Short mmCIF file of C-alpha atoms in Angstrom, two decimals:
data_model
loop_
_atom_site.label_atom_id
_atom_site.label_comp_id
_atom_site.label_asym_id
_atom_site.label_seq_id
_atom_site.Cartn_x
_atom_site.Cartn_y
_atom_site.Cartn_z
CA MET K 1 16.00 -9.29 16.34
CA ASN K 2 16.93 -9.96 13.17
CA GLU K 3 18.89 -7.22 10.98
CA THR K 4 15.94 -6.83 8.80
CA ILE K 5 12.91 -6.36 11.74
CA SER K 6 15.96 -3.89 13.40
CA LEU K 7 16.50 -2.10 9.79
CA LEU K 8 12.08 -1.59 9.29
CA MET K 9 12.07 -0.38 13.59
CA ASN K 10 14.74 2.20 12.61
CA HIS K 11 12.46 3.46 9.94
CA ARG K 12 12.81 7.39 9.55
CA SER K 13 11.28 9.87 7.10
CA ILE K 14 14.40 11.73 5.29
CA ARG K 15 14.39 15.30 4.46
CA LYS K 16 17.60 16.52 3.60
CA TYR K 17 20.06 14.72 1.00
CA SER K 18 24.18 14.44 0.85
CA THR K 19 25.30 15.58 -2.98
CA GLN K 20 25.90 11.62 -3.85
CA GLN K 21 23.95 10.11 -6.75
CA LEU K 22 22.06 6.95 -6.69
CA THR K 23 24.29 4.52 -8.26
CA GLU K 24 21.81 2.97 -11.36
CA GLU K 25 22.34 -0.55 -10.07
CA GLN K 26 21.21 0.81 -6.58
CA LEU K 27 18.14 2.26 -8.32
CA GLN K 28 17.26 -1.40 -10.40
CA THR K 29 17.72 -3.01 -6.93
CA MET K 30 15.02 -1.31 -5.84
CA ILE K 31 12.62 -1.23 -8.57
CA ALA K 32 13.14 -5.06 -8.70
CA ALA K 33 12.32 -5.18 -4.47
CA ALA K 34 9.55 -3.68 -5.13
CA GLN K 35 8.52 -6.00 -8.64
CA MET K 36 8.53 -8.76 -5.91
CA ALA K 37 5.75 -7.45 -3.74
CA SER K 38 2.99 -9.31 -3.92
CA THR K 39 0.25 -8.40 -6.33
CA SER K 40 -3.66 -9.34 -7.23
CA SER K 41 -3.83 -12.22 -8.73
CA ASN K 42 -0.26 -10.75 -10.54
CA VAL K 43 -1.96 -8.15 -12.02
CA GLN K 44 0.96 -5.70 -11.67
CA ALA K 45 -0.96 -2.68 -12.18
CA TYR K 46 1.37 0.05 -11.27
CA SER K 47 4.12 2.35 -13.03
CA VAL K 48 7.01 4.02 -11.64
CA ILE K 49 9.18 7.12 -13.03
CA ALA K 50 11.83 7.78 -12.11
CA VAL K 51 12.34 11.26 -12.30
CA THR K 52 16.36 12.71 -12.36
CA ASP K 53 15.81 15.48 -14.74
CA PRO K 54 16.66 18.68 -12.54
CA ALA K 55 14.28 20.75 -14.61
CA LYS K 56 11.49 18.32 -13.65
CA LYS K 57 11.98 18.44 -10.73
CA GLN K 58 11.85 21.76 -9.97
CA GLN K 59 8.74 21.79 -11.13
CA LEU K 60 7.66 19.09 -8.99
CA ALA K 61 8.49 20.61 -5.81
CA ARG K 62 6.88 23.73 -6.82
CA LEU K 63 3.60 21.69 -7.46
CA ALA K 64 4.25 19.34 -4.42
CA GLY K 65 3.89 22.94 -2.50
CA ASN K 66 7.59 23.96 -3.03
CA GLN K 67 9.43 20.82 -0.99
CA ALA K 68 12.91 21.58 -1.80
CA TYR K 69 14.21 17.93 -0.52
CA ILE K 70 12.51 16.92 -3.93
CA VAL K 71 15.12 19.07 -5.80
CA GLU K 72 17.92 17.94 -3.85
CA CYS K 73 17.30 14.71 -3.83
CA PRO K 74 18.88 12.90 -6.95
CA VAL K 75 16.48 10.29 -7.65
CA PHE K 76 12.90 11.22 -7.34
CA LEU K 77 10.17 8.11 -7.64
CA VAL K 78 6.42 8.43 -8.47
CA TRP K 79 4.67 5.66 -8.26
CA CYS K 80 1.57 5.69 -10.12
CA ALA K 81 -1.30 2.87 -9.89
CA ASP K 82 -1.57 1.88 -13.48
CA LEU K 83 -4.60 0.40 -15.45
CA TYR K 84 -2.84 1.44 -19.09
CA ARG K 85 -0.58 -1.03 -19.40
CA LEU K 86 -3.56 -3.93 -18.71
CA LYS K 87 -6.25 -1.98 -20.48
CA VAL K 88 -4.08 -1.76 -23.66
CA SER K 89 -2.20 -4.74 -23.60
CA THR K 90 -4.45 -7.11 -23.01
CA ALA K 91 -6.98 -5.14 -26.05
CA ALA K 92 -6.82 -7.62 -28.78
CA TYR K 93 -8.57 -10.36 -26.49
CA THR K 94 -11.18 -8.44 -24.96
CA GLU K 95 -12.66 -6.47 -28.22
CA GLY K 96 -16.45 -6.32 -28.47
CA ASN K 97 -16.61 -7.33 -24.78
CA ASP K 98 -17.38 -4.84 -21.98
CA THR K 99 -14.24 -4.32 -19.58
CA TYR K 100 -14.37 -3.30 -15.92
CA GLU K 101 -11.27 -0.93 -15.56
CA ASP K 102 -13.14 1.81 -13.94
CA SER K 103 -14.49 -0.28 -11.14
CA THR K 104 -13.72 0.79 -8.07
CA GLU K 105 -12.36 -2.49 -6.95
CA ASN K 106 -9.82 -2.41 -9.78
CA PHE K 107 -8.98 1.18 -8.41
CA LEU K 108 -8.28 -0.39 -5.29
CA VAL K 109 -5.85 -3.10 -7.12
CA ALA K 110 -4.14 -0.58 -8.71
CA SER K 111 -3.63 1.75 -5.96
CA MET K 112 -3.16 -1.24 -3.54
CA ASP K 113 -0.01 -3.07 -5.61
CA ALA K 114 1.63 0.49 -6.35
CA ALA K 115 2.00 0.94 -2.57
CA LEU K 116 2.86 -3.12 -1.32
CA ALA K 117 5.96 -2.49 -4.46
CA ALA K 118 6.93 1.01 -3.15
CA GLN K 119 6.85 -0.11 0.51
CA ASN K 120 9.37 -3.09 -1.15
CA ALA K 121 11.46 -0.62 -2.43
CA ALA K 122 11.51 1.87 0.32
CA VAL K 123 13.33 -1.14 2.61
CA ALA K 124 15.28 -1.87 0.04
CA ALA K 125 17.02 1.62 -0.21
CA GLU K 126 16.87 2.26 3.36
CA SER K 127 19.12 -1.75 3.92
CA MET K 128 21.62 -0.07 1.54
CA GLY K 129 22.01 2.88 3.30
CA LEU K 130 19.58 4.96 1.59
CA GLY K 131 16.87 7.24 2.82
CA ILE K 132 13.31 7.86 1.74
CA VAL K 133 10.56 10.62 2.04
CA TYR K 134 6.78 9.21 0.79
CA ILE K 135 5.30 12.50 -0.90
CA GLY K 136 1.86 12.97 -0.87
CA GLY K 137 1.66 16.84 -2.25
CA ILE K 138 2.13 15.25 -5.38
CA ARG K 139 -1.66 15.16 -4.94
CA ASN K 140 -1.78 18.55 -4.19
CA GLN K 141 -1.70 19.63 -8.16
CA ILE K 142 -2.05 16.50 -9.32
CA ALA K 143 -3.57 17.17 -12.80
CA GLN K 144 -0.49 19.18 -13.30
CA VAL K 145 1.92 16.83 -12.20
CA SER K 146 0.31 13.65 -14.61
CA GLU K 147 0.50 16.05 -17.36
CA LEU K 148 4.13 16.80 -16.52
CA LEU K 149 4.76 13.12 -17.12
CA GLU K 150 3.01 12.45 -19.17
CA LEU K 151 0.90 9.71 -17.17
CA PRO K 152 -2.48 8.79 -20.32
CA GLU K 153 -5.55 7.76 -18.66
CA LEU K 154 -6.09 5.12 -16.38
CA VAL K 155 -2.82 6.25 -14.65
CA TYR K 156 -2.64 7.71 -11.32
CA PRO K 157 0.52 9.43 -9.33
CA VAL K 158 -0.27 7.79 -6.02
CA PHE K 159 2.49 9.33 -4.21
CA GLY K 160 6.18 10.16 -4.57
CA MET K 161 9.55 9.28 -2.73
CA CYS K 162 12.59 11.30 -2.13
CA VAL K 163 15.58 8.30 -2.45
CA GLY K 164 19.28 9.51 -1.42
CA TYR K 165 22.06 9.42 0.79
CA PRO K 166 20.37 10.81 3.94
CA ASP K 167 22.09 14.03 4.89
CA GLN K 168 20.22 14.56 9.24
CA GLN K 169 19.21 11.72 11.68
CA PRO K 170 15.97 12.91 12.33
CA GLY K 171 14.26 11.19 15.54
CA GLN K 172 11.69 9.11 15.83
CA ARG K 173 7.67 10.42 16.63
CA PRO K 174 6.07 7.97 18.63
CA ARG K 175 3.59 5.80 16.97
CA LEU K 176 -0.12 5.23 18.90
CA PRO K 177 0.15 2.32 21.19
CA GLN K 178 0.07 -1.28 19.02
CA GLU K 179 -3.45 -1.90 21.28
CA ALA K 180 -4.41 0.93 19.59
CA VAL K 181 -3.90 -0.49 16.18
CA LEU K 182 -3.96 -4.41 17.44
CA HIS K 183 -7.43 -5.59 17.66
CA ARG K 184 -8.26 -9.65 18.63
CA ASP K 185 -11.43 -11.23 16.75
CA ALA K 186 -12.90 -8.36 16.25
CA TYR K 187 -12.87 -4.77 15.80
CA ASP K 188 -12.50 -3.17 19.83
CA ALA K 189 -14.19 0.35 19.19
CA ALA K 190 -13.71 1.79 22.78
CA LYS K 191 -9.89 0.04 23.23
CA THR K 192 -9.04 2.01 20.33
CA VAL K 193 -10.22 4.97 21.18
CA GLU K 194 -9.43 5.15 24.78
CA GLN K 195 -5.73 4.45 23.75
CA VAL K 196 -5.70 7.75 21.60
CA LYS K 197 -5.99 9.40 25.65
CA HIS K 198 -2.60 7.54 26.24
CA TYR K 199 -1.41 8.66 22.82
CA ASP K 200 -1.96 12.29 23.47
CA GLU K 201 -0.01 12.18 26.71
CA THR K 202 2.95 10.81 25.14
CA MET K 203 2.85 12.68 22.43
CA VAL K 204 2.51 16.48 24.38
CA ALA K 205 5.27 14.77 26.25
CA TYR K 206 7.76 14.33 23.40
CA LEU K 207 6.59 17.55 21.83
CA ARG K 208 7.21 19.54 24.83
CA GLU K 209 10.86 18.09 24.76
CA ARG K 210 11.75 18.47 20.91
CA THR K 211 10.47 21.73 21.43
CA GLY K 212 11.89 23.12 24.64
CA GLY K 213 8.12 23.46 26.13
CA GLU K 214 7.22 25.77 22.77
CA LYS K 215 4.39 22.48 21.61
CA SER K 216 2.46 20.69 23.21
CA THR K 217 -0.53 20.41 21.25
CA PRO K 218 -1.87 16.53 21.77
CA TRP K 219 -2.50 14.37 18.99
CA SER K 220 -6.10 14.26 18.45
CA GLU K 221 -6.25 18.00 18.66
CA ILE K 222 -3.85 17.93 15.51
CA MET K 223 -6.10 15.67 13.66
CA GLY K 224 -8.76 17.29 14.30
CA ASP K 225 -7.58 20.66 12.78
CA ARG K 226 -6.43 18.15 9.96
CA LEU K 227 -9.51 16.65 9.27
CA ALA K 228 -11.67 19.82 9.42
CA LYS K 229 -9.22 20.86 7.25
CA PRO K 230 -11.14 20.55 2.98
CA THR K 231 -8.14 18.72 1.59
CA ARG K 232 -7.33 17.56 -2.55
CA MET K 233 -11.06 18.27 -2.39
CA HIS K 234 -10.60 17.26 -6.70
CA MET K 235 -9.51 13.86 -6.29
CA LYS K 236 -12.79 11.83 -7.17
CA SER K 237 -12.90 13.99 -9.83
CA PHE K 238 -9.62 13.86 -10.88
CA LEU K 239 -9.68 10.18 -11.08
CA GLU K 240 -13.11 9.66 -12.91
CA GLY K 241 -11.55 12.28 -15.22
CA LYS K 242 -8.67 9.79 -15.64
CA GLY K 243 -11.36 7.13 -15.77
CA PHE K 244 -11.22 5.27 -12.65
CA MET K 245 -13.89 4.16 -10.53
CA ARG K 246 -16.66 5.26 -12.26
CA LYS K 247 -18.45 2.02 -10.74
CA MET G 1 22.90 -7.95 -2.52
CA ASN G 2 22.36 -7.43 1.34
CA GLU G 3 20.27 -9.79 3.42
CA THR G 4 17.18 -7.85 3.44
CA ILE G 5 17.45 -7.57 -0.50
CA SER G 6 17.39 -11.42 -0.73
CA LEU G 7 14.75 -11.34 1.33
CA LEU G 8 12.86 -9.48 -0.37
CA MET G 9 13.77 -11.01 -4.11
CA ASN G 10 13.56 -14.46 -2.20
CA HIS G 11 8.85 -13.39 -2.13
CA ARG G 12 6.28 -16.18 -2.33
CA SER G 13 2.56 -16.28 -1.68
CA ILE G 14 2.57 -19.52 1.17
CA ARG G 15 -1.06 -21.43 0.60
CA LYS G 16 -0.29 -23.57 3.29
CA TYR G 17 1.18 -23.81 6.43
CA SER G 18 2.38 -26.00 8.94
CA THR G 19 0.36 -26.95 12.51
CA GLN G 20 3.31 -25.18 14.37
CA GLN G 21 1.91 -21.89 15.71
CA LEU G 22 3.21 -18.10 16.17
CA THR G 23 4.52 -16.69 19.72
CA GLU G 24 2.67 -13.61 20.59
CA GLU G 25 5.91 -11.94 20.07
CA GLN G 26 6.43 -13.22 16.89
CA LEU G 27 2.86 -11.16 16.16
CA GLN G 28 3.46 -8.70 18.09
CA THR G 29 6.69 -8.19 16.30
CA MET G 30 5.35 -7.83 12.89
CA ILE G 31 2.76 -5.77 14.16
CA ALA G 32 5.56 -2.76 15.84
CA ALA G 33 7.27 -3.29 11.94
CA ALA G 34 4.06 -2.64 10.26
CA GLN G 35 3.80 0.18 12.59
CA MET G 36 7.15 1.74 11.77
CA ALA G 37 6.17 2.11 8.19
CA SER G 38 5.70 5.83 6.77
CA THR G 39 2.05 6.77 7.39
CA SER G 40 0.92 10.41 5.66
CA SER G 41 0.93 13.85 7.96
CA ASN G 42 1.46 10.75 11.16
CA VAL G 43 -2.89 9.84 11.05
CA GLN G 44 -1.82 5.93 11.51
CA ALA G 45 -5.35 6.05 9.86
CA TYR G 46 -5.33 2.42 9.88
CA SER G 47 -5.94 -0.86 12.01
CA VAL G 48 -5.60 -4.79 11.92
CA ILE G 49 -7.25 -8.18 13.11
CA ALA G 50 -5.98 -10.89 14.30
CA VAL G 51 -8.03 -13.79 13.95
CA THR G 52 -7.40 -16.79 15.54
CA ASP G 53 -10.50 -18.26 16.51
CA PRO G 54 -11.07 -20.86 14.58
CA ALA G 55 -14.64 -20.86 13.86
CA LYS G 56 -14.17 -17.30 12.61
CA LYS G 57 -11.29 -18.03 10.73
CA GLN G 58 -13.75 -21.12 9.07
CA GLN G 59 -16.92 -18.62 8.32
CA LEU G 60 -14.29 -16.04 7.10
CA ALA G 61 -12.55 -19.25 4.69
CA ARG G 62 -16.16 -19.72 3.25
CA LEU G 63 -16.86 -15.79 2.73
CA ALA G 64 -13.64 -15.57 0.94
CA GLY G 65 -14.40 -18.10 -1.72
CA ASN G 66 -13.40 -21.33 0.60
CA GLN G 67 -9.59 -21.10 0.83
CA ALA G 68 -8.53 -23.32 2.91
CA TYR G 69 -5.34 -21.69 4.17
CA ILE G 70 -7.31 -19.35 5.70
CA VAL G 71 -8.30 -22.02 8.55
CA GLU G 72 -5.18 -23.65 7.74
CA CYS G 73 -3.04 -20.34 9.16
CA PRO G 74 -2.41 -20.11 12.71
CA VAL G 75 -3.21 -16.30 12.46
CA PHE G 76 -5.08 -14.49 9.75
CA LEU G 77 -4.93 -10.37 9.97
CA VAL G 78 -7.31 -8.27 8.44
CA TRP G 79 -6.10 -4.86 7.54
CA CYS G 80 -8.13 -2.16 7.35
CA ALA G 81 -8.45 1.78 6.82
CA ASP G 82 -9.60 3.24 9.54
CA LEU G 83 -10.91 6.65 9.93
CA TYR G 84 -12.99 5.88 12.33
CA ARG G 85 -10.28 6.13 15.81
CA LEU G 86 -9.55 9.66 13.86
CA LYS G 87 -13.23 10.52 13.51
CA VAL G 88 -14.13 9.60 17.42
CA SER G 89 -10.68 10.47 19.16
CA THR G 90 -11.14 14.52 17.62
CA ALA G 91 -14.40 15.34 17.91
CA ALA G 92 -13.88 17.13 20.62
CA TYR G 93 -11.82 19.71 19.04
CA THR G 94 -14.05 19.56 15.23
CA GLU G 95 -17.27 20.14 17.40
CA GLY G 96 -19.78 22.46 15.21
CA ASN G 97 -17.24 22.47 11.92
CA ASP G 98 -17.33 20.48 8.93
CA THR G 99 -15.44 17.62 8.78
CA TYR G 100 -14.22 16.02 5.79
CA GLU G 101 -13.57 12.17 6.52
CA ASP G 102 -15.69 11.01 3.57
CA SER G 103 -13.17 13.01 1.15
CA THR G 104 -11.68 10.50 -1.60
CA GLU G 105 -8.16 12.30 -0.53
CA ASN G 106 -8.45 10.66 2.76
CA PHE G 107 -10.62 6.74 1.70
CA LEU G 108 -6.68 7.19 -0.34
CA VAL G 109 -4.79 7.66 2.85
CA ALA G 110 -6.51 5.62 5.41
CA SER G 111 -5.88 2.61 2.61
CA MET G 112 -2.54 3.91 1.78
CA ASP G 113 -1.76 3.72 5.11
CA ALA G 114 -2.91 0.18 5.84
CA ALA G 115 -1.00 -0.89 2.71
CA LEU G 116 2.42 0.42 3.60
CA ALA G 117 2.21 -1.08 7.02
CA ALA G 118 1.06 -4.87 6.17
CA GLN G 119 3.76 -4.58 3.68
CA ASN G 120 6.46 -4.30 6.69
CA ALA G 121 4.32 -6.60 8.47
CA ALA G 122 4.72 -9.19 5.77
CA VAL G 123 8.67 -8.60 5.98
CA ALA G 124 9.06 -8.74 9.26
CA ALA G 125 7.07 -12.33 8.97
CA GLU G 126 9.19 -13.70 6.27
CA SER G 127 13.05 -12.43 8.18
CA MET G 128 11.38 -14.84 10.78
CA GLY G 129 10.57 -17.78 8.64
CA LEU G 130 6.86 -17.29 8.56
CA GLY G 131 5.31 -17.10 5.19
CA ILE G 132 2.32 -15.20 3.99
CA VAL G 133 -0.15 -14.46 1.45
CA TYR G 134 -1.98 -11.57 0.59
CA ILE G 135 -6.08 -12.23 0.38
CA GLY G 136 -8.11 -10.05 -1.72
CA GLY G 137 -10.90 -12.71 -1.74
CA ILE G 138 -12.10 -10.95 1.91
CA ARG G 139 -13.72 -8.43 -0.40
CA ASN G 140 -16.06 -10.94 -2.03
CA GLN G 141 -18.43 -10.46 0.36
CA ILE G 142 -17.29 -7.54 2.27
CA ALA G 143 -20.30 -6.35 4.18
CA GLN G 144 -20.27 -10.29 5.88
CA VAL G 145 -16.62 -9.85 6.59
CA SER G 146 -17.17 -6.17 8.04
CA GLU G 147 -20.18 -7.45 9.67
CA LEU G 148 -18.14 -10.32 11.41
CA LEU G 149 -15.48 -8.39 12.23
CA GLU G 150 -18.26 -5.74 14.30
CA LEU G 151 -15.69 -2.98 12.00
CA PRO G 152 -17.78 0.24 12.38
CA GLU G 153 -18.29 2.89 10.06
CA LEU G 154 -15.33 4.33 8.56
CA VAL G 155 -13.54 1.18 8.92
CA TYR G 156 -12.90 -1.34 5.79
CA PRO G 157 -10.97 -4.03 5.32
CA VAL G 158 -8.60 -3.48 2.61
CA PHE G 159 -7.26 -7.43 2.66
CA GLY G 160 -6.79 -10.34 4.05
CA MET G 161 -2.82 -11.76 5.37
CA CYS G 162 -2.64 -15.24 6.13
CA VAL G 163 0.73 -16.05 8.21
CA GLY G 164 2.29 -19.12 9.73
CA TYR G 165 5.28 -21.29 8.87
CA PRO G 166 5.14 -22.48 5.45
CA ASP G 167 4.66 -26.42 4.27
CA GLN G 168 5.62 -25.40 0.82
CA GLN G 169 8.20 -24.36 -1.54
CA PRO G 170 6.68 -22.63 -4.30
CA GLY G 171 8.11 -21.54 -7.14
CA GLN G 172 8.38 -18.19 -8.23
CA ARG G 173 6.46 -16.63 -10.73
CA PRO G 174 8.33 -13.84 -13.71
CA ARG G 175 7.36 -10.96 -13.35
CA LEU G 176 7.03 -8.34 -15.92
CA PRO G 177 10.33 -6.65 -16.88
CA GLN G 178 12.10 -4.25 -15.53
CA GLU G 179 11.44 -2.12 -18.30
CA ALA G 180 7.98 -2.63 -18.44
CA VAL G 181 7.37 -0.65 -15.03
CA LEU G 182 10.03 1.66 -14.88
CA HIS G 183 9.96 5.28 -16.87
CA ARG G 184 12.28 7.48 -16.99
CA ASP G 185 11.30 11.28 -16.12
CA ALA G 186 8.02 10.39 -17.84
CA TYR G 187 5.86 7.79 -18.14
CA ASP G 188 6.49 5.80 -21.63
CA ALA G 189 3.29 4.36 -23.02
CA ALA G 190 4.77 2.33 -26.58
CA LYS G 191 7.57 0.72 -24.16
CA THR G 192 5.53 -0.65 -21.29
CA VAL G 193 3.01 -2.14 -24.03
CA GLU G 194 5.95 -3.31 -25.84
CA GLN G 195 7.24 -5.13 -22.96
CA VAL G 196 3.90 -7.09 -22.30
CA LYS G 197 4.76 -9.01 -25.35
CA HIS G 198 8.39 -10.18 -24.29
CA TYR G 199 6.61 -11.41 -20.79
CA ASP G 200 3.68 -13.11 -22.87
CA GLU G 201 6.90 -14.83 -24.26
CA THR G 202 8.56 -15.76 -20.83
CA MET G 203 5.26 -16.65 -19.38
CA VAL G 204 3.98 -18.94 -21.98
CA ALA G 205 7.61 -20.87 -21.86
CA TYR G 206 7.28 -20.45 -17.46
CA LEU G 207 3.56 -22.11 -17.97
CA ARG G 208 4.87 -24.97 -20.58
CA GLU G 209 7.34 -26.22 -18.13
CA ARG G 210 5.18 -25.60 -14.99
CA THR G 211 2.21 -27.92 -16.84
CA GLY G 212 4.42 -29.89 -18.55
CA GLY G 213 2.40 -28.43 -21.63
CA GLU G 214 -1.02 -28.68 -20.78
CA LYS G 215 -1.14 -24.73 -19.85
CA SER G 216 0.43 -21.94 -21.89
CA THR G 217 -1.95 -19.20 -22.33
CA PRO G 218 -0.40 -15.64 -22.40
CA TRP G 219 -0.49 -13.22 -19.50
CA SER G 220 -2.20 -10.45 -21.67
CA GLU G 221 -4.93 -13.43 -22.42
CA ILE G 222 -5.95 -13.86 -19.19
CA MET G 223 -5.76 -10.44 -17.76
CA GLY G 224 -8.09 -9.19 -20.52
CA ASP G 225 -10.70 -12.40 -19.72
CA ARG G 226 -9.94 -10.92 -15.76
CA LEU G 227 -10.24 -7.25 -17.14
CA ALA G 228 -13.67 -8.87 -19.24
CA LYS G 229 -15.22 -10.00 -15.83
CA PRO G 230 -17.05 -8.05 -13.26
CA THR G 231 -15.66 -8.65 -10.30
CA ARG G 232 -16.66 -7.07 -6.56
CA MET G 233 -18.96 -4.27 -8.04
CA HIS G 234 -19.94 -3.91 -4.94
CA MET G 235 -17.01 -1.80 -3.54
CA LYS G 236 -18.43 1.67 -4.44
CA SER G 237 -21.75 1.58 -2.87
CA PHE G 238 -20.29 -0.66 -0.39
CA LEU G 239 -17.25 1.77 0.63
CA GLU G 240 -19.70 4.62 0.48
CA GLY G 241 -21.95 2.85 2.68
CA LYS G 242 -19.31 2.78 4.99
CA GLY G 243 -18.68 6.40 4.87
CA PHE G 244 -15.88 6.97 2.44
CA MET G 245 -15.34 8.33 -0.60
CA ARG G 246 -18.91 10.31 -0.72
CA LYS G 247 -16.74 13.44 -2.10
#
């Protein structure tokens, strides 16, 4: 196993940070690595807001459901899908023509660009001894987050990312068996569902051990509860309101 | 610059592959690295189809707009957002309750899970001396691709990825200036648009040099043409038909 793979295999989300700051160079290195990720037809349809202002981090933490590590981490990155830059900077060339920034396809392209860039930044951060955690919670009150960060039309915050020096070494949660996610030449529905049963057993054993027997809910039960809970049901109308995926 | 960052900075998309095969171990290592990427609340809502069957690769190449490297690469990975596994394996726990697998939020969660996993796999592949290229073209005829790969409801192919040993060493296209994508504490609309002007100059110079003066179209003009072209306008109805983002 080479150094990079060993780094990837060693990932854990960090939710407790030391007071040590990031250097400007570390931040720029992360973003430079992000920019080298693949991007659909070179559209580079994403932006990232580096939030270091303590008051703003406090507000974001509150909007994301009181996640203290957003305040504690030295830099909070908000990764955004961004078709605004594309729309505005190409306006001179598209004048008089219909344009399709509001297509579901372009929404997807921009969201994917943001995700691939973010993951490169995460890997770069961890290679420098930093820790990260993705924060989907910024979509809880996405309109307020967008306003706070002054996001224009055609820009939306996909997820946040805390970055800083780890002040914890959490264990690694087992993942689904590889055979559950990897299919050969065609999707194997029976197999993937069958594999979840093995994973349920693994997770029950893992939870029991970690909680001294207190918790032992199978993964599929936890996931069932999750699926039955209406979560962030504002997303569709919010995104359409921002100019995305109207067609 | 450490080894991992240097690897990330050295990325280029590979569109020409040698005949050397991947080992099963290399494939499994890539998927293991993919599985260690962050996943929203541990839903792991993605699947990947490893296509090695020559006839199937041929069909996929044709459906993706005759991209020969899909045939030439030893393994073609199709990364899918997958809420089917979640839906079916939690059915016993959700019976009688409404569930929200058709929310835009869950569509986004599954798509992001697929993207983060794929990018980890890409980084792992490159660290082993392999090359990759993402293939958005599998969305050109996404219904046919889905049928060919036997994808059930609530599974859709986000993008493909050719994997193999590089038989070319393409140059690196310059990216937008970092200041175009990196904002501080709030989105800076004026700055990001201003930076595109610098990038246009960079890209004109780059294209001139690469093509011996034959090409010199500014990036924003190329992007304007792209934005004015209706592309994959079937995505919205296809995704809704597959059970995604109905609300």
